Short mmCIF file of the C-alpha atoms (twelve columns), coordinates in Angstrom:
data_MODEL
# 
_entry.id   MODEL 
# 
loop_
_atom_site.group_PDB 
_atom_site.id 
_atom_site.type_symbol 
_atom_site.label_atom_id 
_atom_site.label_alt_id 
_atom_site.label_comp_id 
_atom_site.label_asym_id 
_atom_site.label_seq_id 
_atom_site.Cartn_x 
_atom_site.Cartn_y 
_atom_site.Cartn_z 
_atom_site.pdbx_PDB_model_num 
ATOM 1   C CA . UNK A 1   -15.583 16.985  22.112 1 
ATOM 2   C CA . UNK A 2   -17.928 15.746  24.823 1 
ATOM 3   C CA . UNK A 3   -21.825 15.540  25.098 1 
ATOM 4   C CA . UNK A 4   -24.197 14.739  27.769 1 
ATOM 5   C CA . UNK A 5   -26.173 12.036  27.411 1 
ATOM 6   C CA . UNK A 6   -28.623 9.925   29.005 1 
ATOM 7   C CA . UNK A 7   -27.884 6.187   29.343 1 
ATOM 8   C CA . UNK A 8   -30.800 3.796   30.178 1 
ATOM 9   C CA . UNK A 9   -31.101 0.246   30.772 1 
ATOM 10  C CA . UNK A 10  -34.967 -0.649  32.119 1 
ATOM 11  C CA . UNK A 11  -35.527 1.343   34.952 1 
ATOM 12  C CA . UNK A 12  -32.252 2.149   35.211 1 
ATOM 13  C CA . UNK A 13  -30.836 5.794   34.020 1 
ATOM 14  C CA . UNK A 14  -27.629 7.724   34.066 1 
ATOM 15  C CA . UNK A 15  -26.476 11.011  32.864 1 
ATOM 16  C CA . UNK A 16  -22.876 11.128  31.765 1 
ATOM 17  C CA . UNK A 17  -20.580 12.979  29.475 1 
ATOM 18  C CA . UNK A 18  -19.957 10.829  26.518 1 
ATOM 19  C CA . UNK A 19  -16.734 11.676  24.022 1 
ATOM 20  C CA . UNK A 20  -17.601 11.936  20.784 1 
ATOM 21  C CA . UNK A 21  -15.793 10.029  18.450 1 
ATOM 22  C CA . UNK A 22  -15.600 9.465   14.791 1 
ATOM 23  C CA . UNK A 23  -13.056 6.886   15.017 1 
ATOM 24  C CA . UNK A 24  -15.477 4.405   17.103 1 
ATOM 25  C CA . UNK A 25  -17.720 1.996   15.193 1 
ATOM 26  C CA . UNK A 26  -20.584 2.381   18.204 1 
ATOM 27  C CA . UNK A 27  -20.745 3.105   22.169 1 
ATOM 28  C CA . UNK A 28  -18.507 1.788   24.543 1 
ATOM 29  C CA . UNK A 29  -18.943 2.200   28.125 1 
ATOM 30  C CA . UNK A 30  -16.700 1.833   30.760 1 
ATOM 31  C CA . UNK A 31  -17.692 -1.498  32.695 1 
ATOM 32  C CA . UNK A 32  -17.387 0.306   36.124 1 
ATOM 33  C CA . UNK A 33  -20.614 2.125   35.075 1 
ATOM 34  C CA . UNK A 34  -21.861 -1.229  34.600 1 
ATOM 35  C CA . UNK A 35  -23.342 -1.799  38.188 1 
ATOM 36  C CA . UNK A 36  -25.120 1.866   37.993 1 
ATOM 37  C CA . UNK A 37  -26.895 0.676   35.222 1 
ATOM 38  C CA . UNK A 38  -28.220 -2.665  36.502 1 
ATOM 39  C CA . UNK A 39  -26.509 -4.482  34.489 1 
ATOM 40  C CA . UNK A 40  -24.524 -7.411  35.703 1 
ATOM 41  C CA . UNK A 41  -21.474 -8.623  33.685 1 
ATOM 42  C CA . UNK A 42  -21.025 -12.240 34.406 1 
ATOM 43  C CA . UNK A 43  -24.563 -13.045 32.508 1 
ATOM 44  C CA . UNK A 44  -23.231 -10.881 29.520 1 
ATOM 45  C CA . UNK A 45  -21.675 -11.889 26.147 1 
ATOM 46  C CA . UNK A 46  -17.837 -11.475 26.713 1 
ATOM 47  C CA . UNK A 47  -16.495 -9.503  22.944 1 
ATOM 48  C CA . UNK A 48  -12.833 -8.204  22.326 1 
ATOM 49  C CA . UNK A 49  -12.902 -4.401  20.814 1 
ATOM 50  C CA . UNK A 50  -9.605  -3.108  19.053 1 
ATOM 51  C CA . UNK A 51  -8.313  0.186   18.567 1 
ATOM 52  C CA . UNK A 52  -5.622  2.733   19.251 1 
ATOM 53  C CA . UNK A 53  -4.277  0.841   22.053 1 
ATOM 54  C CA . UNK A 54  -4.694  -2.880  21.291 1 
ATOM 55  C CA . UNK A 55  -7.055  -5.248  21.767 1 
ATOM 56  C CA . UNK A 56  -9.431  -4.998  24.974 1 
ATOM 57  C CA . UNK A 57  -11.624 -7.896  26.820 1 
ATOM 58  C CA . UNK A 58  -14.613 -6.701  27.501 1 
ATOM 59  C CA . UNK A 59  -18.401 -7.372  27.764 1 
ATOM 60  C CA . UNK A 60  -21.489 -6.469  25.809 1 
ATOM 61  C CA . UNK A 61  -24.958 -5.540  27.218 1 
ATOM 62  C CA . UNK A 62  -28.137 -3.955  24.951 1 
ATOM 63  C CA . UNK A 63  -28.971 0.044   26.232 1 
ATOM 64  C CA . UNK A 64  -30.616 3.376   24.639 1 
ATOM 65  C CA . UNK A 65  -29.357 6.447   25.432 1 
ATOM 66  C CA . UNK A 66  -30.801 9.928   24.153 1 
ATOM 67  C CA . UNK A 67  -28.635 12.944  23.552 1 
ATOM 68  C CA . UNK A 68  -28.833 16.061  25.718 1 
ATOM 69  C CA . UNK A 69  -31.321 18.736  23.788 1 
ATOM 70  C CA . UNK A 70  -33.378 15.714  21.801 1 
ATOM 71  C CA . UNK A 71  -35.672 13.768  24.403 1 
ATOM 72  C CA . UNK A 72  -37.828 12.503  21.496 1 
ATOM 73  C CA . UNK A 73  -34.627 10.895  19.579 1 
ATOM 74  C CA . UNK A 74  -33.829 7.459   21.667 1 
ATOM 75  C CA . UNK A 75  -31.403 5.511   20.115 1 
ATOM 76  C CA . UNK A 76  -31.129 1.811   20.832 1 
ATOM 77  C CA . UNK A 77  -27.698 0.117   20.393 1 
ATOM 78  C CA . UNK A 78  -25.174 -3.190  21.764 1 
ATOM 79  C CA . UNK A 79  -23.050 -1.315  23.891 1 
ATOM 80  C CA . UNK A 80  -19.233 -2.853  25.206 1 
ATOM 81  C CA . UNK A 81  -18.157 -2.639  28.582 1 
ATOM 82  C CA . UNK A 82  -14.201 -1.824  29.003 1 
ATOM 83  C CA . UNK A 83  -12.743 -2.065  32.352 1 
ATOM 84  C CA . UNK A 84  -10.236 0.129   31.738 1 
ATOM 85  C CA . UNK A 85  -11.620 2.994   29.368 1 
ATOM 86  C CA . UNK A 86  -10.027 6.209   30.003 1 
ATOM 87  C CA . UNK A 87  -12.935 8.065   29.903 1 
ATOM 88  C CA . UNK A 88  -16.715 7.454   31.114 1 
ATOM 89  C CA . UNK A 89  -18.343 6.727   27.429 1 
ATOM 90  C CA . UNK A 90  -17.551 6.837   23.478 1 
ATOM 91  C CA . UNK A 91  -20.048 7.234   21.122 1 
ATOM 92  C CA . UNK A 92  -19.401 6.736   17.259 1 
ATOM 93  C CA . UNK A 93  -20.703 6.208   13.587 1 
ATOM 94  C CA . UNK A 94  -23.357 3.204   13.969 1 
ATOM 95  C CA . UNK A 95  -25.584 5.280   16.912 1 
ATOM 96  C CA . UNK A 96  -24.868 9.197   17.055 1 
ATOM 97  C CA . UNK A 97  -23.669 9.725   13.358 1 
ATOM 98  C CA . UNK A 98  -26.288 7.530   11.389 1 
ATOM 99  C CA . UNK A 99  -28.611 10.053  13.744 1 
ATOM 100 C CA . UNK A 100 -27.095 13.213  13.399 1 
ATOM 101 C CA . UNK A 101 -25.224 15.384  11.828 1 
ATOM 102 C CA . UNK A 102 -22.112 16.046  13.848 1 
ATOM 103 C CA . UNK A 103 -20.212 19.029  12.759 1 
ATOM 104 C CA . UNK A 104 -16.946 19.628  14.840 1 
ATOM 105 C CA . UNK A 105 -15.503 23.796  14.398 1 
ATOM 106 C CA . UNK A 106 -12.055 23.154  15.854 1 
ATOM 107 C CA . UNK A 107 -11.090 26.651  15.524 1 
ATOM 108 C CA . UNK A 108 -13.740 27.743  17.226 1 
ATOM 109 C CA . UNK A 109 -13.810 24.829  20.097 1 
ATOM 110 C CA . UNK A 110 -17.589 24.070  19.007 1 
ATOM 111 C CA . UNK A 111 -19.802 20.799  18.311 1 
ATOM 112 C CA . UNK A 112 -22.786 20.817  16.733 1 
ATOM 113 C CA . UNK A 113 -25.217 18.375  16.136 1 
ATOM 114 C CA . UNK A 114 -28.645 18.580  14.390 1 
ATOM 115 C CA . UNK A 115 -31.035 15.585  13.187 1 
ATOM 116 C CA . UNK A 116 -30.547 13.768  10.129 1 
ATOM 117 C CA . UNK A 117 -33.928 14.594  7.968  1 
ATOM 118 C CA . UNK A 118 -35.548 11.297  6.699  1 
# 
């Protein structure tokens, strides 16, 4: 399941459609976005990320992004950069779901998310 969000850095600001996924520990970006952003990877912290499949080199950089439908709800988080990411963004449990509540209906091909009441 995808969701648009809005990824900032400064000045800088991109929409993109970010996957979802419960698996991740936080964001991770695909470095190409990297140069949208304004964000230039040979002055970053390099960090290895592992997962499904292997390890990957990559870089880390400080963003916020907000979530499509809650302007007020900015989250601020260390993304990594991953040159080759198959898809645009991944969001996961230490940003969106410590936020929301994420409620996948597989049957019914649905995502929901509403905000986490303090």
């Amino acid at each position: 399941p995808y969701i648009t969000i809005y990824i900032h850095n400064g000045t800088a600001s991109i929409p993109i459609e970010a996957l979802v996924d419960s698996g991740s520990d936080g964001m991770v970006i695909h470095a190409g976005l990297a140069k949208d952003l304004g964000i230039d990877s040979d002055k970053c912290p390099r960090k290895s990320l592992g997962g499904a499949t292997g390890l990957k080199e990559g870089f880390t950089a400080d963003v916020s992004y907000e979530v499509d439908g809650f302007p007020k709800e900015t989250i601020e988080t260390k993304a990594i950069f991953i040159p080759d990411l198959p898809v645009a963004c991944l969001v996961g449990q230490e940003d969106l779901f410590k936020r929301f509540i994420v409620q996948f209906e597989k049957s019914n091909n649905v995502l929901k998310l509403s905000k986490v009441s303090k």
